[in-house]
Coordinates of N, CA, C and O and ligand atoms in Angstrom, one line a residue:
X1 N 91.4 69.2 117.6 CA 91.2 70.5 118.2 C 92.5 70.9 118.8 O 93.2 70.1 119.4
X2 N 92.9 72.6 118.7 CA 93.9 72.6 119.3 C 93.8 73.3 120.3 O 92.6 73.7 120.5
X3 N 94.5 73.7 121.0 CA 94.8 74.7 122.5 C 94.0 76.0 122.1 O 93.1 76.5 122.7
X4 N 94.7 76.4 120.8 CA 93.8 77.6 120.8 C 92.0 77.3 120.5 O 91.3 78.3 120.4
X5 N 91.5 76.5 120.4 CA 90.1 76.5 120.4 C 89.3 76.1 122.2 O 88.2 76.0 122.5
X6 N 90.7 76.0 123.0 CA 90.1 75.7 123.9 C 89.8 76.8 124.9 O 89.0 76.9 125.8
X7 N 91.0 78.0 124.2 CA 91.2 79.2 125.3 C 90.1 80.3 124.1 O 89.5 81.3 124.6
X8 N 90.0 80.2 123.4 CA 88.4 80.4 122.4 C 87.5 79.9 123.4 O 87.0 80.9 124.0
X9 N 87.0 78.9 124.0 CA 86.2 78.4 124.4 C 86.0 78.4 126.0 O 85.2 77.8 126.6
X10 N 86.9 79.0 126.3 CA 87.3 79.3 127.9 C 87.1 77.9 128.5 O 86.3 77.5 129.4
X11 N 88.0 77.1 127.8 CA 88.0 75.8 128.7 C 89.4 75.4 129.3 O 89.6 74.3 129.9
X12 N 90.6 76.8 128.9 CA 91.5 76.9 129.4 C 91.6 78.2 129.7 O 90.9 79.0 129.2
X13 N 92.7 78.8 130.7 CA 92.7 80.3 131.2 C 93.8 80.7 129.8 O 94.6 80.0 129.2
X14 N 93.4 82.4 129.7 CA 94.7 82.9 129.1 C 94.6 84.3 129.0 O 93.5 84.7 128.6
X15 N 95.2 85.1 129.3 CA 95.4 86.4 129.8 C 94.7 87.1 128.5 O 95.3 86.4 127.7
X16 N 94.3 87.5 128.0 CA 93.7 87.7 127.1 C 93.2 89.7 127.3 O 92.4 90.1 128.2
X17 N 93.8 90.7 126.2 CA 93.7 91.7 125.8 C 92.5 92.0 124.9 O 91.8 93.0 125.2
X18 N 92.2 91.4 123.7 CA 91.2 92.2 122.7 C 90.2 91.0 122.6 O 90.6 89.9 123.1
X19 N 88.9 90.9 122.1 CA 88.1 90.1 121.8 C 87.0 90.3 121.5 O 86.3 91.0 122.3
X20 N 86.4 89.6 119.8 CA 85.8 90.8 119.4 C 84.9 89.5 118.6 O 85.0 88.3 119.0
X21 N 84.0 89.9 117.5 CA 83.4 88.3 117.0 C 84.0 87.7 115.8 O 83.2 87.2 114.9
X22 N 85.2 87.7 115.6 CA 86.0 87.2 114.8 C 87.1 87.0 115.6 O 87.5 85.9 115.3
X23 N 87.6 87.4 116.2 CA 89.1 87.3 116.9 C 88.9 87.5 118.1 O 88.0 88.1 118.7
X24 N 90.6 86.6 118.8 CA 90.4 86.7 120.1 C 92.3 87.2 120.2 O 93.3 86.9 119.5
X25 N 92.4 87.7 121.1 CA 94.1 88.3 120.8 C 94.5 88.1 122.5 O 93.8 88.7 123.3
X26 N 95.6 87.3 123.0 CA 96.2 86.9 124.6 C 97.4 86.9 124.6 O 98.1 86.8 123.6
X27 N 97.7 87.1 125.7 CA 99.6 86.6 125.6 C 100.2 85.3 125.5 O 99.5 84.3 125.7
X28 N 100.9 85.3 125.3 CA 101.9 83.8 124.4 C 102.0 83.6 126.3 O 102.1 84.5 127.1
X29 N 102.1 82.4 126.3 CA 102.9 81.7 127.1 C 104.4 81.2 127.4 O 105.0 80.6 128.4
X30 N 104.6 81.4 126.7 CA 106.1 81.4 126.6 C 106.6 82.8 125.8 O 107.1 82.5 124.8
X31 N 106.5 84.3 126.1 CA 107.1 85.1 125.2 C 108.7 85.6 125.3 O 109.6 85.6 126.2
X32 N 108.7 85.8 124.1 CA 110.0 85.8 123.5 C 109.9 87.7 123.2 O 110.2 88.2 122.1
X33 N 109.7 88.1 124.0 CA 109.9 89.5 124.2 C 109.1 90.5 125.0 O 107.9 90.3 125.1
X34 N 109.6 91.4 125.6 CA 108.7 91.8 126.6 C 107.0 92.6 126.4 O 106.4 93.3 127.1
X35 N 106.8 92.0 125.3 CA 105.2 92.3 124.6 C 105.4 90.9 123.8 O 106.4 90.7 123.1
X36 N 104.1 90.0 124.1 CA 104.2 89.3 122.9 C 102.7 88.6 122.9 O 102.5 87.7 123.7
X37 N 101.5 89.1 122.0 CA 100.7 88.7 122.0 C 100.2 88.0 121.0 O 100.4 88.4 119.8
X38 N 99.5 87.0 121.2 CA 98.9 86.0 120.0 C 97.4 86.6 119.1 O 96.3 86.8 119.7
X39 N 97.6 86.7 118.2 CA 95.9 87.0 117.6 C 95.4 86.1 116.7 O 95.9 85.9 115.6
X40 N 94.3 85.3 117.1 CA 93.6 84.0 116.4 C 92.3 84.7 116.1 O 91.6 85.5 116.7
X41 N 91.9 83.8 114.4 CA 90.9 84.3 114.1 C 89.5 83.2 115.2 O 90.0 82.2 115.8
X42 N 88.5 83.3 115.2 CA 87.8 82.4 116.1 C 87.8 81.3 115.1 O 88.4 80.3 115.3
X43 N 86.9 81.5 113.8 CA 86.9 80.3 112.8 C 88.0 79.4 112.9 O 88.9 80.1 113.2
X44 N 88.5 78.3 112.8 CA 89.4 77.5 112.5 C 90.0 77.6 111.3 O 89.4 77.3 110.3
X45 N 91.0 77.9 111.3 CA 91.8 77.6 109.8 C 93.5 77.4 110.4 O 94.0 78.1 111.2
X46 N 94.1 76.2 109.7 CA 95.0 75.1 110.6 C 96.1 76.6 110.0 O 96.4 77.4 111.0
X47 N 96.4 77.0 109.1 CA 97.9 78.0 108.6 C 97.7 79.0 107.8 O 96.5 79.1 107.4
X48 N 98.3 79.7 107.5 CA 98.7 80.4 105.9 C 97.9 79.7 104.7 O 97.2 79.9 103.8
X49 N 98.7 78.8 105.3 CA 98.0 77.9 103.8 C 96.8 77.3 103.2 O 96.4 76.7 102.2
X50 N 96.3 77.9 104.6 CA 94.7 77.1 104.4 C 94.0 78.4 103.9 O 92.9 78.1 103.3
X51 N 94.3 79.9 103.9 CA 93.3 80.5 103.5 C 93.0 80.1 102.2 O 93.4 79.4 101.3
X52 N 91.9 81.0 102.3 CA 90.8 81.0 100.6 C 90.5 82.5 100.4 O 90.4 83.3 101.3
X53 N 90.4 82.6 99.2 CA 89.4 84.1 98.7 C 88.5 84.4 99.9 O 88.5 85.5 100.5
X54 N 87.5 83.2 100.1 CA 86.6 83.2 101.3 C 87.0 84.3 102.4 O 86.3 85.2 102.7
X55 N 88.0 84.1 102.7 CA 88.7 84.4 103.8 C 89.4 85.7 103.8 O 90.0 86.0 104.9
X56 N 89.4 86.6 102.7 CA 90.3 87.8 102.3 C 89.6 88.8 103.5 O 90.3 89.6 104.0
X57 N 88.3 88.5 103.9 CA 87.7 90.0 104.7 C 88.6 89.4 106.5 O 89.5 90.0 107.2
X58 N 88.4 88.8 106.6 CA 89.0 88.3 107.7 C 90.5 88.4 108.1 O 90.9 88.6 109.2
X59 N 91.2 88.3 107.1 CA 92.2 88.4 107.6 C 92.7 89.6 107.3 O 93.8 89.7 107.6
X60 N 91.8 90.9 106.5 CA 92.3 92.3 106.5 C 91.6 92.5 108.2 O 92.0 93.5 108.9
X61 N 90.7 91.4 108.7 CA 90.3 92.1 110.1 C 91.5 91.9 111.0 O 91.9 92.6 111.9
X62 N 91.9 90.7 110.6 CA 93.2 90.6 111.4 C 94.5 91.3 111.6 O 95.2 91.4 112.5
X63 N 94.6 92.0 110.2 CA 96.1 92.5 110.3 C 95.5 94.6 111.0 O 96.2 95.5 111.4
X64 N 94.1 94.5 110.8 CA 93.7 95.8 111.5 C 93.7 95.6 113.0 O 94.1 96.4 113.9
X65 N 93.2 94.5 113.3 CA 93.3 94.4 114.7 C 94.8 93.7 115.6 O 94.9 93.8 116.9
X66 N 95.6 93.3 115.0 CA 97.1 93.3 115.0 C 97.7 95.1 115.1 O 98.6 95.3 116.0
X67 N 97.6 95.4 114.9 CA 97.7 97.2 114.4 C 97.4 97.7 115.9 O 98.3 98.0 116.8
X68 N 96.3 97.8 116.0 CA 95.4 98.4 117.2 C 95.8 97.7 118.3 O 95.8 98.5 119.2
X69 N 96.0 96.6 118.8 CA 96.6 95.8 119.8 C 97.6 96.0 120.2 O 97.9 96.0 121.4
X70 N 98.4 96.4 119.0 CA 99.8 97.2 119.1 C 100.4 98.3 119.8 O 101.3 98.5 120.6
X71 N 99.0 98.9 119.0 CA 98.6 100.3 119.4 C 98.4 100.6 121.4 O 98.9 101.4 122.1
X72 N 97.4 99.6 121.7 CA 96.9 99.6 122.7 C 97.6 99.2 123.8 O 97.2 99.4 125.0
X73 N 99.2 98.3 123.2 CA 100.2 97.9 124.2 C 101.1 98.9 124.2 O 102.1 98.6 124.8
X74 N 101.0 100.1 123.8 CA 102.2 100.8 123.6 C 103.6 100.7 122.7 O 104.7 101.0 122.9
X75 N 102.8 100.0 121.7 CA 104.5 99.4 121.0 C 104.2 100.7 119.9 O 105.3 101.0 119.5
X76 N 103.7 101.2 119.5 CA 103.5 102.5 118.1 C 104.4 102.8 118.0 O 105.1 102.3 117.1
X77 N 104.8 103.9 119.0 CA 106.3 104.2 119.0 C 107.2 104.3 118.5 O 107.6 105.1 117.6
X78 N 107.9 103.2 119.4 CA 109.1 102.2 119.1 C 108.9 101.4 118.1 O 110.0 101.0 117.8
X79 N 108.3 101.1 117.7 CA 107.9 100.0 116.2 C 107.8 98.0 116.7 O 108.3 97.5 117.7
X80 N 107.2 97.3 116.0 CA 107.3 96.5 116.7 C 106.8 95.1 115.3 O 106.7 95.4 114.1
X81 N 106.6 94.1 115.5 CA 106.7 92.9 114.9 C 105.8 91.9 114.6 O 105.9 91.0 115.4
X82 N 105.1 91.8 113.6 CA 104.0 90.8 113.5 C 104.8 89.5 112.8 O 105.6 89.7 111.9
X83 N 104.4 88.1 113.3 CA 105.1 87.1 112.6 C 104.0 86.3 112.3 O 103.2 86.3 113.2
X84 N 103.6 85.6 111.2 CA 103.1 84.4 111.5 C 104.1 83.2 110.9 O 105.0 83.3 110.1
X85 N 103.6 82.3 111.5 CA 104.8 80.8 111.3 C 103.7 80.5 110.7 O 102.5 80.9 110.7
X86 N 104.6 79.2 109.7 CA 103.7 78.4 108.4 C 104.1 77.1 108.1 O 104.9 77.1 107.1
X87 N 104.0 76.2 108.5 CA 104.6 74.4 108.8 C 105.8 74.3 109.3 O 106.7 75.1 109.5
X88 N 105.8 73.3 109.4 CA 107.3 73.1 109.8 C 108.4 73.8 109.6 O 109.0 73.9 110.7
X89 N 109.2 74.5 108.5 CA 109.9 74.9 108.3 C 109.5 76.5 109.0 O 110.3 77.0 109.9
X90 N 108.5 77.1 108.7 CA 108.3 78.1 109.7 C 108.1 78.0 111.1 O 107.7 79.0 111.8
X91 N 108.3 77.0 111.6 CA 108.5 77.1 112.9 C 106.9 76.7 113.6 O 106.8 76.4 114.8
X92 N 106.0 76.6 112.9 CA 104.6 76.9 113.8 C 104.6 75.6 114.4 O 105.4 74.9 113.8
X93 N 104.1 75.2 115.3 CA 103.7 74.4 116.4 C 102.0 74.5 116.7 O 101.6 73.3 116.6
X94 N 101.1 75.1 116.9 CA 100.4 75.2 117.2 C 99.3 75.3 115.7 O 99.2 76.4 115.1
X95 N 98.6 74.4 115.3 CA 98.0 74.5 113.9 C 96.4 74.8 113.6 O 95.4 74.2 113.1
X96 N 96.5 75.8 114.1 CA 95.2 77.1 114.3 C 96.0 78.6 113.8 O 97.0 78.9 114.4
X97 N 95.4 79.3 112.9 CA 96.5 80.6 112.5 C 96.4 81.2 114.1 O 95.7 81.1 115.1
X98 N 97.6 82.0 113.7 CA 97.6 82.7 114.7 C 99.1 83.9 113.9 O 99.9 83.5 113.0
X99 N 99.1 85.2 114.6 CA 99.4 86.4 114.1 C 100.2 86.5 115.9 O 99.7 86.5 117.0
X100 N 101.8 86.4 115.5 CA 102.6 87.0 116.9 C 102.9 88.3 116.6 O 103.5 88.7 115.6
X101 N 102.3 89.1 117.7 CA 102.4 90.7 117.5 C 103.6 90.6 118.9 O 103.3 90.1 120.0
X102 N 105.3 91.1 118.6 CA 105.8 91.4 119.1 C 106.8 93.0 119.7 O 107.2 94.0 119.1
X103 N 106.8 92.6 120.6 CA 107.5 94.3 121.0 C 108.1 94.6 122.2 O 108.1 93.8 123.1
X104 N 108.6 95.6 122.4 CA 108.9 96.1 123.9 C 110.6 96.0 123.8 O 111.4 96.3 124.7
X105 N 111.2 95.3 122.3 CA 112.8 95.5 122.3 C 113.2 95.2 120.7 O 112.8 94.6 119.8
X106 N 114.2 96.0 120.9 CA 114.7 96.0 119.3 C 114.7 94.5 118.5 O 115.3 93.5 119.0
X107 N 114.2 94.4 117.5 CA 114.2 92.9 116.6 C 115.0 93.0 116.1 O 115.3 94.1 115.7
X108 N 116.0 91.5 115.7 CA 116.8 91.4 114.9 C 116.6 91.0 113.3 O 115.4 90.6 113.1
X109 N 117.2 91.0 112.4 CA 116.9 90.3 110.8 C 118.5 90.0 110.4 O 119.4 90.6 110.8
X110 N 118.6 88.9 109.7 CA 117.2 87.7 109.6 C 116.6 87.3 110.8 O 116.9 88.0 111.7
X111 N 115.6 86.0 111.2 CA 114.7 86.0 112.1 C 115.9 84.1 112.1 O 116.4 83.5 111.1
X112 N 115.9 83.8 113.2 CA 116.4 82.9 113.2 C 115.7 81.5 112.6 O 116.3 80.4 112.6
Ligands
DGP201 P1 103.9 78.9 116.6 O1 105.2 78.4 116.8 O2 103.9 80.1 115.6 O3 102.9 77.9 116.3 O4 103.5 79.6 118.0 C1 102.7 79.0 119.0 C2 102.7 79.9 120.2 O5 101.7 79.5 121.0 C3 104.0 79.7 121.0 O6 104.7 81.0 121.0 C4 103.6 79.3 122.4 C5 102.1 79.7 122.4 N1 101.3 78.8 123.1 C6 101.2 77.4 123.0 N2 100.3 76.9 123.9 C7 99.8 78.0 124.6 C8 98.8 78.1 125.6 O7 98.2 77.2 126.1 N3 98.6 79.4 126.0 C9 99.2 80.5 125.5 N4 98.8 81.7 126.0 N5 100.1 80.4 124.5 C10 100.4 79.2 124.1

């Protein structure tokens, strides 16, 4: 089980913006810009790599509600940054998907 099934399960606090019956969307704990919100689907699935066909409606719910979250922090605008990390080499740490909707300052490319 990871962290994110616990703050799913309110057996940890987390500041938490959108929540809906597929997804739950909070702030990172550590953000790395002055908007930076996490969006997890509730189901468990550990990466990227774990989706399936199964899974296609779900994660158009995700990149819709990534959008609107967006929307809702005021990043429209200005434009702003969805990442997801994918094993090791992508950086992910936390092995529950998760969607970083970032914003509030210009992004650089490439992504370190
Ligand atoms: P990633 O490297 O893509 O797996 O990102 C994991 C993110 O999760 C990282 O930016 C920090 C965040 N995070 C880890 N533990 C917690 C927590 O307990 N609460 C919150 N709000 N965020 C967390």
């Amino acid at each position: 089980m990871t962290v994110f099934r616990k703050i799913i399960d309110r057996e940890i606090p987390a500041d938490i913006v959108y929540e809906d019956e597929y997804c739950l969307a909070f702030r990172d704990v550590n953000p790395q810009a002055p908007t930076h919100i996490l969006l997890i689907p509730k189901q468990e699935i550990s990466s990227l790599a774990g989706i399936t066909g199964d899974d296609h409606s779900l994660m158009g719910h995700l990149l819709l509600k990534a959008a609107e979250v967006a929307r809702s922090q005021g990043l429209e605008e200005n434009g702003y940054r969805v990442v997801i990390n994918v094993g090791s080499d992508g950086g992910q740490e936390v092995y529950h998907l998760h969607l970083h909707v970032l914003g509030g300052r210009a992004m650089t490319w490439p992504p370190g």
